[in-house]
Amino acid sequence: MAMLFLFSCVSAIAQSKIVTGKITDQATGRPIEGVDINVKGTTTTVVTNSEGSFSISVPSDQSVLVISYVGYGTQEITVGAQTTLSVSMSNSQKKLDEVVVIGYGTTKRRDLTGAIVSVKPEEITARPGPNPMESLQGRVAGLDITRASGQPGAPVNIQLRGTRSFTASGNPLFIINGLPGDYSTLNPYDIESIEVLKDASSTAIYGSAGSNGVIIITTKSGKAGRLSIDFNTYYGYNGWSITPKMRTGDAYLQTKRDAYRWRFDAPTNKWTTTGAIWQSPADDPTIFGPQRWTTFQEGNFVDWADEFLQKKASTQNYSLSIAGGNEKTKGYISFNYTDESGQYRGDEYKLFSTTMRIDHKVKDWISMGGNLVASYVDRDKAQDKLENALVTDPLVKPYNPDGTLNTNLGNNVYNLLLDYQPGVYGNVDNNTKIFLNPYVEIKPIKGLTFLSRAGVHLNFSNTYRFDGIGSVSYTYSNAGIAKARVTQNRYDGYQWENILTYNLRVANDHDFTFTGVSSWYHNQNTNTEMNQSNITSNNFKWYKFSGDQNTTALSSYTMSKTFGLLGRINYSYLGKYLFSASLRSDGSSVLYPTNRWDNFPAASAGWRISEESFMNGTRDWLNNLKLRVGWGITGSAKIDPYSSVSVVESRNMSLGGTTQPIYRNSPFITNPELGWEKSHNTNFGLDATVLRNRIDLTLEYYITNTEGVIYSVNSPVIYGTYTPGTQYQTNINVAETKNKGFEVSLNTRNIVGKDFEWTTSAAFATNKEEILKLTGATANNIRNGSYWLVLGQPVNSFRDYKLEGVWQIGQEADAAVFGRHPGELRVNVPGMKQLATGVFVKTAADGTERYYYTNLAEAQKFNPNLTAATSTYTYTSTDFQVLGHNSPDWSLGMQNVFRYKGIDLNVHLYFRWGQMINYVMPGWYQPGAFATNASPSRTFPEYFNYWTPENPSNDFPVMNYQAITTPGTSGLTYIDGSFFKIKNITLGYTLPANLTKKASIQRLRVYGTITNPLIIAKSPLIKQYDPEMNGSLEYPLTRQLVAGLNLTF
Amino acid sequence: MRTNTKKSILYTGAISVFIALCISSCSKKLDEYNPAAVSEETVLKNFTGWKAYQSNCYTGLWGSLIGLSYGIVSEVGTDLWTFPYNNGNNLREVIAYNGLTIDYNHVTNLWNFAWGSIKDCNKTIQLSSQLVDGKADDIKILVAEAQLLRAYYYSVLVTQFGSLPLILTDDPVKNLSPKRDSVSKIYAQIIADLRSAFQNLPVTPYENNAQRVTKKAALGLLARVYAQGAGEGLSEGGKSYWVHAKEVADSLINNMAAYKAALYDDFAKVFASANNRNNDEVLFTAYGLNPYDPSYDVFTGNTKPNLYLHYYPKFDDAFTTSDVFKRGVNSNTSNAYYGRLNQQFIAPTKYLINCFDARYDKRWENTFVTAFTNYSGEQAIAGGTSNAPAANVTYAAATVTLTAAICTKYGIDASHVGEKIYPYIDVNAKLAPTFATWQYIPKVWPKGVYTGAISALQTVPNANVHPYPLAADEDRFFAYLSKDPLTAADKKLRRYVTVNIDDLFDPSDPTGSTYKSVVSTNGLPVRELANLFPAMMKFNHNFDGGWLGGNFQQKLGNIMIMRMAEVYLIAAEATLRSTGDGGAAAQYLNVLRRRACRNISDFNATTGMQLTTATTDTVFDEYARELCGEFNRWALLKRNKAFESRLQTYNRTAFTNFVAAKHYNRPIPSSFLNQINNADEFGTNGY
């Protein structure tokens, strides 16, 4: 290489000449602007203008021009005698020569053997917002991204190819510039590329952390020879959330009357209006009670959602980046400021971030560099209690006649507006993140590269909470005590990786790449918390902790270390037959000392069929066809520190009214055998490009068997409890899950004209989860947080009463067998069969039959041996059935981009189908909440169709002031959450280059975006609600309307 | 090229050495560092650490085992308690044996809490032989405490669930296919533990800590366990457990002073506020939290007990909140005198009410609240503690002026229009540090003093106890449930709402287990008065240190696990069961009846307060009068095999669903069965 360099230098002395030329896109014929043209071996570089033209001085006819353009690959052309060049850059060239970042290295797309998806910068910034991953929703097949909260700064949920683990988080591993990092505050405009590594043959080199997929983010770097300044900004509004219309006014009155109009007469087992409290409107005062009746007559209904949510909360972003450099040194620096206001007053997310990157070639064989990603978040959080507010009694006066807040709404009704008074409430996050990542790279001999990369990752998260005099907590839950809390969490992660790569070409047909890696991580968390109570003035907020008996302090610490060693070989024969194999050995401190190390192998192969000679006949329509198959074992790293060994904790307890220091056993019982969860994944992939690159298709099919899934088994209570009611646990590798899925990624260029272009990209994914093995014992149906673990079912399954509607009038005798009467919920009991009116038989798992009836004579017709006068059945949790699962069956994202001259229109559609959600709102349906003495009174959405003797609804049970919560009610909240939404629509206009050029502006685009304009839920039980929130309703997702500007100098 | 090759070899060599060094150094340093914990070997081998571990044996008591779940499960489903109106079917599983299944939460809680600390007892006893230091006497006492507690937890379990696995060691390997041991084996172990505890425990508690158990607790529990085991037909050394029960009870009664055990001379003292923390009569207590002590914040148990509120009616349902019952609409949830009354779940049966001869027996008003009042917060206001909102009530605001409308509504005679009903109670509001917040300490407004000046206030032994019987001219209570039926003429004299308790019961249930409904035909002056019933107030701790501030549902007082009176009752019961000598049995009961007399002169055969002989029924009645509500009744009926007969006579509501074949034992919780490998073999106890 040194020889080559020398040669170029020498030849540069020869006579020079000027070469001009034009670069066009092969497919469209349109000129390409911004193409780099570099005289090989020199620092001479020019860039094409908006007509695609360039002019460059070359030293000699032997000079080679290196023509490159981001995403279009690189071409080399020897100048020869020409003085004008016309170069068209082809599309297949573009796609297949793309450099793809893989674990601990890069490769060209044509050589890939794993399932890896690359996301381009323009896709990452397509949707304005501070979180780069949010834009990826529906763009990467198999990567399920949802957002449950509309709060500024709220995280997104990410799950790749379904759930495999029970307790471990399903978050993919994020690698930023080579080392694990945090994407959430990374400026989307700073990202050069995102690669999603989906299959184990790609992720096994991350060993114990690779199971949930790996997402590699590379930030932008400077480019030699060109100074580029980018400025991006947008301004807009968040708001216009849809919220359920609650019962107020006449609808409220109607429900009140319904609640009192009927009376269940037990002796006759019938609903009757005789003796009911409401007979006519004259009884309205009785059913309201004197005070509430007065308020009702005044028409004082509160629309709590309206009181709480601002219609238009502003959002703004300013992002400036400067990139440039020369052959030796390249630099990139950016600054970003985001300010998003929430829908709640006082809710604000301010993000300041910067990315800096420098790469310097010290000598020909050694380069150094580093990057710094830093951010500071200042976030004010309002009390997000929309769900509580919506169901709060609407028949109160939140304000006094003089306009001040009413602090006594009475009857246990919280006036949540109290926190909006100035100075009474504060909840602030101050988070500083610094991610510093220097490296040195040495290339001592041809083909050999040694890269040593160290990383420091520091997070300082402080939270300040103040519930001052007059706040909601002060008034209602803290018994008139003002409180403040400060928490300070420090995270420091140290990382050091060494990567040795050796590339070897044998006999020109055999291409080998050997990679060896060592990887060391050491993470520590130190948390402190201070509490102050009895604060006497709201002036003090969290600034005056007194250090006396009203002050308490806590601290805690956790750490973990991992060390990994990796070897990999990549082999390519003639560029047609591709093979890769790797082995990683990982050790971790969280496992028991004797069981710390484990191995994670992988192998994959690819066959580029289109390169075979027998495919010559198809070349005119089949541009590329590749078959891939990969296999590998990956692990899940999410075992809590200190959970594999049993220790004793030092605490204090109260004994006889005095403090007694105690030791007690830690909650985890030692399991020396505990190891990683291991996922065995097999992936089949097919890449095809047809019709002159107009259609580009990738298919993936995978099977992942995860063995040794860690399940935290509760030790039976007869062996003691950690604290009263909290059982000891042991983490054991006992369960097994299976995931199967199919993914389609399709990019088509439907219409390609001179002025008009229409392209579509679609990402479709299915995934089927199944628990194959649980604890290995008889135990099945184990509650796991809000989900249940059930053999043969997906991991996040919901299990509860399966409702068969409501017992109707005429079914009295049947209902009585279950101790129920018309109007109450009817539960499907597994194994229960109806023999006749009022006679049922239930067949147990072991085949034994038991009869249930209220009339012995009727039952004896089926079984003369029965003697008990009655035999009734009570619904219990043993009747629970699997109702659905929280993971979707399939999802489909589709982008359509239309371009006409300078105008671009992007429409993003998104389907997420087959998931069940646990929607909070039906849980608030309480018939008793409309009783006169309800404490507190509540309301519920207008569209909830409840049963009355005149309205045989099967949705909700009877509305009656005496009705009580009966078994089955808990089944009401499980609803099919399938939805379709238009995620966003963007309309942009790029000013013609000849106009902007005069102002030295390379590119100027203005655009407007609307997010979440349309949402359609499948279930009729979901109305005025965005099911993407997954059942929660504290902070509704917003619609967003922004206008923005992209400017490049 | 030569130099290049050399350089390359050099570089490659350097890199290799570098990598090798890195690998060897890093791979050795994968140990965990946990500064917040210590290893068992380091701390539990020496006395200080072991003693600190031993305290865990008590964790399961207050707030957990002696809380809501066991409090209810051990009392209801008997002849004493039934549903009040509008109970909403709550607790029907145990009150009426309706739908009691392996999922029932209160039984599950009882199971979990009773087992929870047995492992700590086992481990304490196990480790005691391996200690490297410590005085033998100290070790002996602390082991004896662990034995007593283990015996107590097992006694609760065996009584409620029957045969169970008897686990006496803490083994590292947990057997996931546990086998049940026989009831007799479990009783034998409990008795062995209690005998050993009795031998080794001191008479005064170790380190003078009032929670720590002493000899008298061991002896008391031994009597109780013998009696309970006797019900299983057990015998020891050729003698029935009944005989042993009598012997142990006699031994404690005869040597009370030696064991520092006592029986108050006056029943009122048993539940006097001042005696809650250090109660002479208590043999074994679950010591509550002291809100003024820093230990309050390091409570390691479960939630604080909210047992009392289940035994109270919801006053605002009965009276609304706009006429005689003051304090606005928040009254039922933040009442600084009564606490939060929103769980109208358990009411006394007619049988229990009729057990008391209230003419002479002061246990009536010391157990049940039947007169209801408003309260003022003049002390709190004077103290400047206006940010304790529940106490911010002036004397005037707590005073009701009777209007014609009120009188008509409640059937108060019209002659009382314009008269006033004053508060009986005034509360202070005192701030306890950090989390316990407010203490609402009550005092009493004397009758006839209407100044509202706090100087007039009087301190009474127990502010829940009101004057009995309520005088006709009483003007500090707005409602009264009269045990003695009052005639229309009697009622006419009174300015307060008057209901005869008999009128609250539905006459269609001759066993007296059904309260009337709120229907216009219930015959009460206002149909909503059918919400009322006598409120059992033994656990409604109303003293400084007894309140959990802002949370009006929970109270912090000590709860007695066993007191001396029970020993007399056991002695009487065991005497009858072993010898049949009714006269001898009566002598034990007379001790309790004597101190229960409102006037000591009433203790004679004419009033019936003094007994000459006793039958089993007499003993059942006396247990009811003395110990109702005190974690006792269900076990008593079980050991006397008396559910069928007594429920049939006194509680039709429970009798309807009672199935002797299964309800003598509680269901084994499904959560436990789900965690073992032999659930089918282990069984559910027939559920």
Coordinates of N, CA and C in Angstrom, one line a residue, chain A residues 291 365 408 410-412 444-445 450 474 479-481 483 496 498 500 518 520 533-534 549 557 559 561 563 565 587 589-590 596-597 641-642 647-648 652-665 714 716-721 724-725 727-728 777-779 874 876-878 933 935 962 964, chain B residues 8 11 15 18 23 26-27 29-35 37-38 40 43 49 52-53 55-56 58-59 64 85 88-89 99 101 103 111-113 115-116 119 123 167 174-176 178 209 211-212 287 289 293 295 298 300-301 317 329-330 333 340 387 431 433-435 437-438 550 674-677:
Chain A
Q291 N -77.3 17.8 48.1 CA -76.2 18.7 47.6 C -76.0 18.5 46.1
W365 N -0.3 4.1 8.6 CA -0.7 2.8 9.2 C -1.3 3.0 10.6
N408 N -62.1 21.5 48.4 CA -62.9 20.5 49.0 C -64.1 20.1 48.1
G410 N -65.3 17.3 48.2 CA -66.0 16.4 49.0 C -66.0 15.0 48.5
N411 N -66.5 14.1 49.3 CA -66.8 12.7 48.9 C -65.7 12.0 48.3
N412 N -64.4 12.3 48.8 CA -63.2 11.6 48.2 C -62.9 12.0 46.8
P444 N -0.6 -2.7 10.5 CA 0.8 -2.9 10.4 C 1.2 -3.6 9.1
I445 N 0.4 -4.5 8.6 CA 0.7 -5.1 7.4 C -0.6 -5.2 6.5
F450 N -5.8 -3.6 13.5 CA -6.0 -3.8 14.9 C -6.7 -2.5 15.4
Y474 N -50.6 16.8 49.1 CA -50.7 17.4 50.5 C -52.1 17.4 51.0
A479 N -51.9 13.9 54.1 CA -52.5 14.4 55.4 C -52.0 15.8 55.8
G480 N -51.9 16.6 54.8 CA -51.5 18.0 55.2 C -50.0 18.1 55.5
I481 N -49.2 17.3 54.9 CA -47.7 17.4 55.2 C -47.1 17.7 53.8
K483 N -44.0 17.6 51.3 CA -42.8 16.7 51.2 C -42.0 17.0 50.0
W496 N -14.1 -1.6 27.0 CA -12.8 -1.7 26.3 C -12.9 -2.8 25.3
N498 N -11.0 -4.7 21.8 CA -9.9 -4.9 20.9 C -10.4 -5.7 19.8
L500 N -9.2 -7.4 16.1 CA -8.1 -7.7 15.2 C -8.8 -8.3 13.9
S518 N -11.8 -9.0 21.8 CA -12.0 -9.1 23.2 C -12.8 -7.9 23.7
W520 N -14.7 -6.0 27.1 CA -14.7 -5.9 28.6 C -15.7 -4.8 29.0
S533 N -39.8 15.8 55.0 CA -41.3 16.1 55.2 C -41.4 17.2 56.1
N534 N -42.7 17.6 56.3 CA -43.0 18.8 57.2 C -42.3 20.1 56.7
Q549 N -35.2 14.9 62.2 CA -36.0 13.7 62.2 C -37.0 13.7 61.0
Y557 N -26.5 0.4 45.7 CA -25.4 0.2 44.7 C -25.6 -1.2 44.0
M559 N -23.6 -3.5 40.6 CA -22.6 -3.5 39.6 C -22.7 -4.8 38.8
K561 N -20.1 -7.0 35.6 CA -19.0 -7.0 34.7 C -19.2 -8.2 33.7
F563 N -17.1 -10.1 30.3 CA -15.9 -10.2 29.5 C -16.2 -11.2 28.4
L565 N -14.8 -13.1 24.5 CA -13.8 -13.3 23.5 C -14.5 -13.9 22.3
G587 N -18.2 -14.3 29.7 CA -18.2 -14.5 31.2 C -18.9 -13.4 31.8
S589 N -20.3 -11.5 35.7 CA -20.2 -11.5 37.2 C -21.5 -11.9 37.8
V590 N -22.6 -11.7 37.1 CA -23.9 -12.0 37.8 C -24.2 -13.4 37.9
R596 N -19.7 -19.3 35.3 CA -19.7 -17.9 34.7 C -19.5 -17.9 33.2
W597 N -18.9 -18.9 32.6 CA -18.6 -18.8 31.2 C -19.5 -19.7 30.3
P641 N -28.2 -8.2 38.9 CA -27.0 -8.4 39.8 C -27.5 -9.0 41.1
Y642 N -26.6 -9.8 41.7 CA -26.8 -10.4 43.0 C -28.0 -11.3 43.1
V647 N -27.4 -13.9 50.2 CA -26.7 -13.2 51.2 C -27.6 -12.7 52.3
V648 N -27.1 -12.1 53.3 CA -28.0 -11.5 54.3 C -27.9 -10.0 54.2
N652 N -33.2 -2.5 59.6 CA -33.7 -2.2 61.0 C -35.2 -2.7 61.0
M653 N -35.6 -3.1 62.1 CA -37.1 -3.4 62.3 C -37.6 -2.8 63.5
S654 N -38.9 -2.7 63.6 CA -39.6 -2.2 64.8 C -40.0 -3.4 65.6
L655 N -39.5 -3.5 66.8 CA -39.8 -4.6 67.7 C -40.2 -4.0 69.1
G656 N -41.4 -4.1 69.4 CA -41.9 -3.6 70.7 C -41.7 -2.1 70.8
G657 N -41.9 -1.4 69.6 CA -41.9 0.1 69.6 C -40.5 0.6 69.6
T658 N -39.5 -0.2 69.4 CA -38.1 0.3 69.4 C -37.4 -0.2 68.1
T659 N -36.4 0.5 67.8 CA -35.6 0.0 66.6 C -34.7 -1.1 66.9
Q660 N -34.7 -2.1 66.1 CA -33.9 -3.3 66.4 C -33.1 -3.6 65.1
P661 N -31.8 -3.5 65.1 CA -31.1 -3.9 63.8 C -31.3 -5.4 63.6
I662 N -31.5 -5.7 62.3 CA -31.7 -7.2 62.0 C -30.9 -7.5 60.8
Y663 N -30.6 -8.8 60.7 CA -30.2 -9.4 59.4 C -31.3 -10.2 58.9
R664 N -31.5 -10.2 57.6 CA -32.5 -11.1 57.1 C -31.9 -11.7 55.7
N665 N -32.4 -12.8 55.3 CA -32.0 -13.4 54.1 C -32.4 -12.5 52.9
N714 N -41.0 -19.1 42.7 CA -41.3 -18.8 44.1 C -41.1 -20.0 44.9
P716 N -42.1 -22.3 47.7 CA -43.4 -22.5 48.4 C -43.3 -21.8 49.8
V717 N -44.4 -21.2 50.2 CA -44.4 -20.4 51.4 C -44.1 -21.2 52.7
I718 N -44.2 -22.5 52.6 CA -43.9 -23.3 53.8 C -42.5 -23.2 54.1
Y719 N -41.7 -22.8 53.2 CA -40.2 -22.6 53.5 C -39.9 -21.2 53.8
G720 N -40.9 -20.4 54.2 CA -40.6 -19.1 54.7 C -40.9 -18.0 53.7
T721 N -40.9 -16.7 54.2 CA -41.1 -15.6 53.3 C -40.0 -14.6 53.5
P724 N -43.3 -10.4 55.0 CA -44.6 -11.0 55.0 C -45.3 -10.9 53.6
G725 N -45.7 -12.1 53.1 CA -46.4 -12.1 51.9 C -45.5 -12.1 50.6
Q727 N -42.6 -14.0 48.8 CA -41.9 -15.3 48.8 C -40.4 -15.2 48.4
Y728 N -39.6 -16.1 48.8 CA -38.3 -16.2 48.3 C -38.3 -16.7 46.9
A777 N -42.8 -28.9 36.3 CA -43.6 -29.7 37.3 C -45.1 -29.5 36.8
T778 N -46.0 -29.8 37.7 CA -47.4 -29.7 37.3 C -47.8 -28.3 37.1
A779 N -47.1 -27.3 37.7 CA -47.5 -25.9 37.6 C -47.6 -25.4 36.2
T874 N -69.6 -21.8 42.0 CA -69.1 -20.4 42.1 C -68.0 -20.2 41.1
T876 N -64.6 -19.1 40.0 CA -63.3 -18.8 40.7 C -62.2 -18.7 39.6
S877 N -61.1 -18.4 40.1 CA -60.0 -18.2 39.2 C -59.6 -19.5 38.5
T878 N -60.1 -20.7 39.0 CA -59.8 -21.9 38.2 C -60.6 -21.9 36.9
N933 N -74.8 7.1 47.9 CA -73.7 7.2 48.9 C -72.4 6.8 48.4
S935 N -68.7 6.7 47.3 CA -67.7 7.5 47.8 C -66.4 7.0 47.3
Q962 N -77.5 -1.0 43.8 CA -77.2 -2.1 44.7 C -76.3 -3.2 44.2
I964 N -73.3 -5.3 42.9 CA -71.9 -5.4 43.4 C -71.0 -6.0 42.4
Chain B
S8 N 6.2 -5.4 10.8 CA 5.0 -6.1 11.0 C 5.0 -7.2 12.0
Y11 N 4.9 -5.5 15.3 CA 3.6 -5.0 15.7 C 2.7 -6.1 16.1
I15 N 0.9 -6.7 19.6 CA -0.6 -6.8 19.7 C -1.0 -8.1 20.4
F18 N -0.3 -7.9 24.0 CA -1.2 -6.9 24.6 C -2.6 -7.7 24.8
I23 N -6.6 -10.4 28.2 CA -7.5 -11.5 28.4 C -7.3 -12.1 29.8
C26 N -8.4 -9.6 32.6 CA -9.9 -9.3 32.7 C -10.7 -10.6 33.2
S27 N -10.3 -11.7 32.6 CA -11.2 -12.9 32.9 C -11.2 -13.3 34.3
K29 N -11.3 -11.2 36.8 CA -11.9 -10.1 37.7 C -13.4 -10.1 37.5
L30 N -14.0 -11.2 37.4 CA -15.5 -11.1 37.2 C -16.3 -11.3 38.4
D31 N -15.6 -11.1 39.6 CA -16.4 -11.3 40.8 C -17.4 -10.1 41.1
E32 N -18.4 -10.5 41.8 CA -19.4 -9.4 42.1 C -18.9 -8.7 43.3
Y33 N -19.3 -7.4 43.4 CA -19.0 -6.6 44.5 C -20.3 -6.1 45.1
N34 N -20.7 -6.5 46.3 CA -22.0 -6.1 46.8 C -21.8 -5.5 48.2
P35 N -21.6 -4.2 48.2 CA -21.3 -3.5 49.5 C -22.6 -3.4 50.4
A37 N -24.6 -5.9 51.3 CA -25.0 -7.2 51.9 C -23.8 -7.9 52.5
V38 N -24.1 -8.8 53.3 CA -22.9 -9.6 53.9 C -23.3 -11.1 53.8
E40 N -23.8 -15.0 55.0 CA -24.3 -15.6 56.2 C -23.2 -16.0 57.2
V43 N -21.8 -13.2 59.5 CA -22.5 -12.6 60.5 C -23.4 -13.5 61.4
G49 N -24.9 -11.1 65.5 CA -25.5 -11.3 64.2 C -26.7 -12.2 64.3
A52 N -29.6 -10.6 66.0 CA -30.3 -9.7 65.0 C -31.1 -10.5 64.1
Y53 N -30.7 -11.7 63.7 CA -31.5 -12.6 62.9 C -32.8 -13.1 63.6
S55 N -34.7 -11.7 65.6 CA -35.9 -10.8 65.6 C -36.9 -11.1 64.5
N56 N -36.4 -11.6 63.4 CA -37.3 -11.9 62.3 C -38.4 -12.8 62.7
Y58 N -40.4 -12.5 64.9 CA -41.6 -11.7 65.2 C -42.2 -11.0 64.1
T59 N -41.5 -10.9 62.9 CA -42.0 -10.1 61.8 C -43.4 -10.4 61.4
S64 N -49.4 -8.4 60.1 CA -49.5 -9.5 59.1 C -50.5 -10.5 59.6
Y85 N -76.8 -5.1 56.8 CA -77.4 -4.8 55.5 C -76.3 -4.1 54.6
G88 N -72.9 -6.1 50.8 CA -72.5 -6.3 49.4 C -71.8 -7.7 49.2
N89 N -72.3 -8.6 50.0 CA -71.7 -10.0 49.9 C -70.3 -10.1 50.2
G99 N -69.3 -20.0 48.6 CA -68.2 -19.8 47.6 C -66.8 -19.8 48.2
T101 N -63.4 -21.0 48.4 CA -62.6 -21.8 47.5 C -61.1 -21.7 47.8
D103 N -59.1 -20.2 46.2 CA -58.7 -18.8 45.8 C -58.9 -17.8 46.8
W111 N -52.7 -18.2 55.5 CA -51.7 -19.3 55.3 C -50.3 -18.7 55.1
N112 N -50.2 -17.7 54.2 CA -48.9 -17.1 53.9 C -48.3 -16.5 55.1
F113 N -49.1 -15.7 55.9 CA -48.5 -15.0 57.0 C -48.1 -16.0 58.2
W115 N -47.2 -19.1 57.9 CA -46.0 -19.8 57.5 C -44.7 -19.0 57.5
G116 N -44.9 -17.7 57.1 CA -43.8 -16.8 56.8 C -42.7 -16.8 57.7
K119 N -39.8 -20.4 59.1 CA -38.5 -20.6 58.7 C -37.5 -19.8 59.5
K123 N -34.5 -21.6 61.6 CA -33.1 -21.2 61.4 C -32.4 -20.7 62.6
I167 N -42.4 -28.7 59.3 CA -41.0 -28.3 58.9 C -40.3 -27.7 60.1
K174 N -35.1 -27.2 48.9 CA -36.5 -27.2 49.3 C -37.2 -28.4 48.6
N175 N -37.9 -29.2 49.4 CA -38.6 -30.3 48.8 C -39.9 -29.8 48.2
L176 N -40.0 -30.0 46.9 CA -41.1 -29.4 46.1 C -42.3 -30.4 46.1
P178 N -43.9 -31.7 49.1 CA -44.1 -31.8 50.6 C -45.2 -32.8 51.0
N209 N -38.1 -5.7 76.4 CA -38.8 -5.4 75.2 C -40.2 -6.0 75.3
Q211 N -42.5 -6.6 73.3 CA -42.9 -7.6 72.3 C -42.4 -9.0 72.7
R212 N -41.3 -9.0 73.3 CA -40.7 -10.4 73.5 C -41.5 -11.2 74.5
Y287 N -47.2 -6.3 69.3 CA -46.9 -4.9 69.7 C -47.0 -4.0 68.4
L289 N -47.1 -0.2 66.3 CA -46.0 0.7 66.0 C -46.1 2.0 66.8
D293 N -41.7 7.1 67.6 CA -40.3 6.6 67.6 C -39.8 6.3 66.2
S295 N -38.4 4.0 65.1 CA -38.7 2.6 64.6 C -39.9 2.5 63.8
V298 N -39.2 1.9 60.2 CA -38.5 0.7 59.8 C -39.3 -0.6 60.0
T300 N -41.1 -3.8 59.3 CA -40.8 -4.7 58.3 C -41.9 -5.7 58.0
G301 N -43.1 -5.4 58.6 CA -44.2 -6.3 58.4 C -45.0 -5.9 57.2
D317 N -74.4 6.4 55.4 CA -75.5 5.7 54.7 C -76.8 5.7 55.5
V329 N -69.6 15.9 53.6 CA -69.7 14.6 52.9 C -68.5 13.7 53.2
N330 N -67.5 14.3 53.7 CA -66.3 13.4 53.9 C -66.4 12.6 55.1
T333 N -65.1 8.9 55.6 CA -63.8 8.4 55.3 C -62.7 9.2 56.0
R340 N -62.1 5.9 59.5 CA -62.7 5.8 58.1 C -63.7 4.6 58.2
N387 N -53.9 22.6 59.5 CA -53.7 21.8 58.3 C -53.8 20.3 58.6
L431 N -48.8 16.2 65.7 CA -48.0 15.7 64.6 C -47.0 14.7 65.0
P433 N -43.8 12.4 63.7 CA -42.9 12.7 62.7 C -43.1 11.8 61.4
T434 N -42.5 12.3 60.4 CA -42.4 11.6 59.1 C -43.7 11.0 58.6
F435 N -43.9 9.7 58.6 CA -45.0 9.1 57.9 C -46.3 8.9 58.7
T437 N -47.8 10.9 60.6 CA -48.6 12.2 60.6 C -49.4 12.4 61.8
W438 N -50.7 12.5 61.6 CA -51.5 13.1 62.7 C -52.0 12.1 63.8
G550 N -52.9 10.3 58.4 CA -53.8 10.6 57.3 C -54.5 9.4 56.8
N674 N -50.1 -24.4 43.3 CA -49.4 -24.2 42.0 C -47.9 -24.2 42.1
Q675 N -47.4 -24.1 43.3 CA -45.9 -24.0 43.4 C -45.3 -25.3 43.8
I676 N -46.1 -26.3 44.1 CA -45.5 -27.6 44.4 C -45.7 -28.6 43.3
N677 N -45.0 -29.7 43.4 CA -45.1 -30.7 42.3 C -46.1 -31.8 42.6

